[in-house]
Coordinates of C-alpha atoms and ligand atoms in Angstrom, one line a residue:
M29 CA 10.9 4.1 -7.1
K30 CA 7.8 2.2 -6.4
T31 CA 5.0 1.8 -4.3
L32 CA 5.9 -0.9 -1.6
I33 CA 2.6 -2.8 -0.9
I34 CA 3.5 -4.7 2.7
H35 CA 1.5 -7.7 3.6
H36 CA 1.6 -10.9 5.3
D37 CA -0.5 -14.1 5.0
D38 CA -0.8 -14.0 9.0
C39 CA -3.5 -11.5 8.6
L40 CA -5.9 -14.0 7.2
N41 CA -5.9 -15.8 10.5
H42 CA -7.3 -13.3 12.7
D43 CA -10.7 -14.7 13.2
P44 CA -13.5 -12.3 14.8
G45 CA -16.3 -15.1 13.9
P46 CA -18.3 -16.0 10.9
R47 CA -20.6 -13.0 10.8
H48 CA -18.1 -10.4 11.9
A49 CA -17.6 -7.7 9.1
E50 CA -13.9 -7.3 9.7
R51 CA -13.2 -10.7 8.2
A52 CA -10.0 -12.3 6.1
D53 CA -12.0 -12.1 2.9
R54 CA -11.2 -8.0 3.0
L55 CA -7.7 -8.5 2.9
R56 CA -8.1 -11.5 0.0
A57 CA -10.4 -8.7 -1.7
V58 CA -7.7 -5.9 -1.7
L59 CA -4.9 -8.1 -2.5
A60 CA -6.9 -9.6 -5.7
A61 CA -7.6 -6.4 -7.1
I62 CA -4.0 -4.9 -6.4
E63 CA -2.0 -7.7 -7.5
G64 CA 0.1 -6.5 -10.4
M65 CA -0.6 -2.9 -10.6
P66 CA 2.3 -1.1 -12.4
E67 CA 4.9 0.7 -10.1
T68 CA 4.4 -1.4 -6.9
E69 CA 6.8 -4.0 -5.2
F70 CA 5.0 -6.2 -2.7
L71 CA 7.6 -7.4 0.3
P72 CA 6.3 -9.2 3.4
A73 CA 5.4 -7.5 6.9
P74 CA 8.0 -8.6 9.7
L75 CA 6.7 -8.8 13.0
A76 CA 6.6 -5.8 15.1
T77 CA 9.0 -6.2 18.1
L78 CA 7.6 -5.4 21.8
E79 CA 9.8 -2.4 21.9
Q80 CA 7.7 -1.2 19.0
V81 CA 4.5 -1.9 20.4
Q82 CA 5.3 0.0 23.7
L83 CA 6.0 3.0 21.6
A84 CA 2.2 3.5 21.6
H85 CA 1.0 0.7 24.1
D86 CA 0.8 0.0 28.2
P87 CA 3.6 -3.3 28.2
A88 CA 1.2 -4.5 31.1
W89 CA -2.2 -4.4 29.1
W90 CA -0.3 -5.9 25.9
Q91 CA 1.4 -8.9 27.9
N92 CA -2.4 -9.5 29.4
L93 CA -3.8 -9.6 26.1
V94 CA -1.0 -11.9 24.6
N95 CA -2.1 -14.3 27.5
L96 CA -5.8 -14.2 26.9
E97 CA -5.4 -15.3 23.1
P98 CA -6.9 -18.6 23.1
E99 CA -5.5 -22.0 21.2
V100 CA -9.4 -22.5 19.9
D101 CA -12.1 -20.3 19.6
R102 CA -12.9 -17.3 20.3
V103 CA -12.3 -14.7 23.2
T104 CA -14.7 -11.9 23.6
L105 CA -12.9 -8.5 24.3
D106 CA -15.8 -6.3 23.6
E107 CA -19.1 -6.7 21.8
D108 CA -17.0 -6.0 18.4
T109 CA -13.9 -7.2 19.2
F110 CA -12.5 -10.7 19.9
L111 CA -8.9 -12.6 20.2
S112 CA -8.7 -16.0 18.0
P113 CA -5.5 -18.3 17.4
G114 CA -3.8 -16.3 15.3
S115 CA -4.9 -12.7 16.4
I116 CA -1.4 -11.7 18.2
K117 CA 0.3 -12.5 14.9
A118 CA -1.8 -10.8 12.7
T119 CA -1.9 -7.6 14.6
L120 CA 1.8 -7.9 15.3
R121 CA 2.0 -7.9 11.3
G122 CA 0.2 -4.9 10.9
S123 CA 2.2 -3.0 13.4
G124 CA 5.6 -4.5 12.0
A125 CA 4.3 -3.6 8.2
A126 CA 3.8 0.3 9.2
C127 CA 7.1 0.5 11.1
F128 CA 8.7 -1.2 8.1
A129 CA 7.0 1.0 5.8
V130 CA 8.9 4.1 7.4
D131 CA 12.1 2.4 7.5
Q132 CA 11.7 1.8 3.6
V133 CA 10.5 5.0 2.5
F134 CA 13.3 7.2 4.9
A135 CA 15.9 4.9 3.3
G136 CA 14.9 6.3 0.1
K137 CA 14.1 2.6 -1.1
A138 CA 10.5 3.1 -2.0
K139 CA 8.7 6.2 -3.1
N140 CA 5.7 5.3 -0.8
A141 CA 4.1 2.5 1.0
F142 CA 0.9 0.7 1.8
C143 CA 0.2 -1.5 4.5
A144 CA -2.2 -4.5 3.3
T145 CA -3.0 -5.8 7.0
R146 CA -5.8 -6.8 9.3
P147 CA -7.0 -6.5 11.7
P148 CA -7.2 -2.5 11.7
G149 CA -5.9 -0.3 14.3
H150 CA -7.1 3.4 14.7
H151 CA -9.5 2.2 17.4
A152 CA -7.3 0.9 19.7
E153 CA -6.2 3.1 22.7
A154 CA -2.8 2.4 24.6
A155 CA -4.7 0.1 26.9
V156 CA -8.0 -0.5 25.4
A157 CA -8.7 -3.2 22.3
M158 CA -12.0 -1.7 20.6
G159 CA -13.9 -1.5 17.4
F160 CA -12.3 -4.5 16.0
C161 CA -8.4 -3.1 16.7
L162 CA -6.1 -4.6 19.0
L163 CA -3.0 -2.9 18.0
N164 CA -2.9 0.8 17.0
H165 CA -0.5 0.7 13.7
V166 CA -0.6 4.0 12.7
A167 CA 0.4 5.4 16.3
I168 CA 3.1 2.9 16.6
A169 CA 4.5 3.9 13.1
A170 CA 4.7 7.5 14.0
N171 CA 6.2 7.3 17.3
H172 CA 8.4 4.9 15.7
A173 CA 9.3 7.3 12.9
L174 CA 9.7 10.2 15.6
A175 CA 12.7 7.8 17.7
T176 CA 14.4 6.5 14.8
Q177 CA 14.5 9.3 12.3
D178 CA 15.9 12.8 12.7
I179 CA 12.4 14.3 12.5
Q180 CA 10.5 16.5 14.7
R181 CA 6.9 16.4 13.3
V182 CA 4.6 13.7 11.8
A183 CA 0.8 14.1 10.3
I184 CA -1.5 11.1 10.7
L185 CA -4.5 11.9 8.1
D186 CA -7.6 9.5 8.3
F187 CA -10.5 9.5 5.9
D188 CA -11.9 6.1 7.5
V189 CA -15.8 6.6 8.0
H190 CA -15.4 6.4 11.8
H191 CA -13.4 8.4 14.0
G192 CA -10.1 7.1 15.2
N193 CA -10.4 7.6 18.7
G194 CA -7.4 5.6 19.7
T195 CA -5.0 7.6 17.5
Q196 CA -6.6 11.0 18.6
A197 CA -6.3 9.5 22.6
I198 CA -2.7 8.5 22.3
F199 CA -1.8 11.9 20.7
E200 CA -4.1 14.4 22.1
Q201 CA -1.0 15.6 24.3
K202 CA 1.7 15.2 22.3
P203 CA 2.5 18.4 19.7
E204 CA 5.0 16.4 17.7
V205 CA 2.0 14.3 15.8
M206 CA -0.9 16.1 14.3
Y207 CA -3.9 13.7 13.8
I208 CA -6.7 14.9 11.4
S209 CA -9.9 13.0 10.8
S210 CA -13.0 13.1 8.5
H211 CA -15.6 10.9 9.6
Q212 CA -19.5 10.8 9.8
S213 CA -20.9 11.8 12.7
P214 CA -23.1 10.7 14.4
L215 CA -21.4 7.2 14.3
Y216 CA -19.3 4.8 16.2
P217 CA -17.4 5.3 18.8
G218 CA -19.0 8.9 19.3
T219 CA -16.0 11.0 19.7
G220 CA -14.5 13.4 17.1
H221 CA -16.4 16.4 17.6
A222 CA -15.0 19.4 16.1
H223 CA -14.4 20.9 19.6
E224 CA -12.0 18.3 20.5
T225 CA -8.7 19.9 19.5
G226 CA -6.0 18.0 21.8
C227 CA -3.3 20.8 22.5
G228 CA -4.0 22.4 19.4
N229 CA -2.6 19.3 17.3
I230 CA -6.5 17.6 16.4
L231 CA -8.3 18.5 14.0
N232 CA -11.8 16.6 13.5
L233 CA -13.8 17.0 10.5
P234 CA -17.3 15.4 11.2
L235 CA -19.5 15.0 8.3
P236 CA -23.2 14.1 8.5
P237 CA -24.7 11.0 7.2
R238 CA -25.5 11.3 3.3
S239 CA -22.6 13.5 2.9
G240 CA -20.6 12.5 -0.6
S241 CA -18.1 13.8 -3.0
R242 CA -18.8 17.5 -2.4
E243 CA -18.7 17.5 1.4
F244 CA -15.7 15.2 1.5
R245 CA -13.6 17.4 -0.6
Q246 CA -14.5 20.7 0.6
A247 CA -13.6 19.7 4.2
W248 CA -10.4 18.5 3.3
S249 CA -9.6 21.5 0.8
D250 CA -10.9 24.1 3.0
S251 CA -9.4 22.9 6.7
G252 CA -7.7 19.4 6.4
L253 CA -5.3 20.3 3.8
P254 CA -4.3 23.8 4.9
A255 CA -3.7 22.4 8.4
V256 CA -1.3 20.0 7.2
R257 CA 0.6 22.5 5.2
N258 CA 0.7 24.9 8.1
F259 CA 1.8 22.0 10.7
E260 CA 4.8 21.3 8.0
P261 CA 4.9 17.4 9.0
Q262 CA 8.2 15.6 7.9
L263 CA 6.3 12.4 7.4
V264 CA 2.5 11.6 6.5
I265 CA 0.8 8.8 7.5
I266 CA -2.8 8.1 6.3
S267 CA -5.1 5.4 8.1
A268 CA -6.9 4.5 5.0
G269 CA -10.4 3.2 5.8
F270 CA -12.7 2.8 2.8
D271 CA -15.6 2.4 4.8
A272 CA -17.0 5.6 3.5
H273 CA -17.7 4.5 0.4
M274 CA -20.9 4.6 -0.6
A275 CA -21.5 0.8 -0.9
D276 CA -20.3 0.1 2.3
P277 CA -23.2 -1.5 4.7
L278 CA -21.8 0.1 8.1
A279 CA -22.1 3.8 7.6
Q280 CA -24.1 6.3 5.3
L281 CA -21.4 8.5 3.7
E282 CA -21.5 8.2 -0.1
L283 CA -18.0 8.4 -1.5
T284 CA -16.9 7.1 -5.0
D285 CA -13.6 5.6 -5.9
E286 CA -12.6 8.5 -7.6
D287 CA -13.0 10.4 -4.2
Y288 CA -10.0 8.0 -2.8
F289 CA -8.0 8.8 -6.0
W290 CA -8.6 12.5 -5.2
M291 CA -7.6 12.5 -1.8
T292 CA -4.4 10.3 -2.5
R293 CA -3.1 12.4 -5.0
E294 CA -3.8 15.7 -3.1
I295 CA -2.2 14.1 0.1
C296 CA 0.9 12.8 -2.1
A297 CA 1.4 16.3 -4.2
L298 CA 1.4 17.9 -0.7
A299 CA 4.0 15.6 0.8
D300 CA 6.1 16.0 -2.5
E301 CA 6.1 20.0 -1.3
I302 CA 6.6 19.7 2.1
C303 CA 8.2 16.4 2.9
H304 CA 10.0 14.9 0.2
G305 CA 6.6 12.8 -0.7
R306 CA 7.3 10.7 2.3
V307 CA 3.8 9.0 2.8
I308 CA 3.2 5.6 4.3
S309 CA -0.8 4.3 4.5
V310 CA -2.1 1.5 6.6
L311 CA -5.4 0.1 5.9
E312 CA -8.2 0.3 8.6
G313 CA -11.8 -0.2 7.3
G314 CA -13.8 -1.1 4.5
Y315 CA -16.4 -4.0 4.8
D316 CA -18.0 -4.1 1.1
L317 CA -15.5 -6.2 -0.6
G318 CA -16.5 -4.8 -4.1
G319 CA -16.4 -1.1 -2.9
L320 CA -13.1 -1.8 -0.7
A321 CA -11.4 -3.5 -3.6
G322 CA -12.3 -0.5 -6.1
A323 CA -11.3 2.3 -3.4
A324 CA -8.3 0.6 -2.5
T325 CA -6.9 0.3 -6.1
A326 CA -8.0 3.9 -6.8
H327 CA -5.8 4.6 -3.7
I328 CA -2.8 2.8 -5.1
R329 CA -3.0 4.0 -8.6
A330 CA -2.8 7.3 -6.9
L331 CA 0.1 6.5 -4.8
T332 CA 1.9 5.2 -7.7
S333 CA 1.0 8.3 -10.2
Ligands
ZN23 ZN1 -14.1 2.4 10.2

């Protein structure tokens, strides 16, 4: 079976502005780098349904966001987060891709899946768009899996350089979902301290600026991966941000392409042992085009191997 790459050109239409780090060229760089990789199959992302959006988001908040989408120019949601013409469809493709990835992997139609979509999602809370994020794709996908499959436990592993405050907030009182995040601290959004443990289902692995391969691998080997093993998830979802790469301009961690290969192989090997290899991965951050392309390629190489 192959690694499914789920994408849609609608994701290029979200435009937060000419100097914004979260730009359509990010996705173009990823797709150009991974096009034609062996053992991959590319499929279009469907739009998430309203029912799927409501698995993680407040319906009144979402309707308001849909109503705010402009026909020209941009609407400012916060200093980092904007709506442009096409933003709603773009983010619906991201959540739709993640749900479709769950369906395909559980149906045995793919080895695993990577959603090459934007804008990212892990900062979005149930009723807050922030940090470039509108809908929280991994949260929707986790609840979609719990609602549609005969499973009781999902683990979300987040190696984006920023803490996924939205994912943590959505699940901190829901023991069926474990959320584990490594991230630079201090850094935006300011959450993700080790003492934030939810109902015992949250594990934060903050790393000081200038941490590199050694600190990152040690945190996951000593704490993150053993916690996944103990939890025995029936599905693993990756919040795959590549902004901890040494080339990234938004943060000061120093990971290399090989660290992303290592991390992804470790996750897949563990998933092979405990949940039939069921892994779906969703693109989050990554703002240096070359760093992003190289890291994403290493990630896909590990998913396919
Ligand atoms: Zn990030």
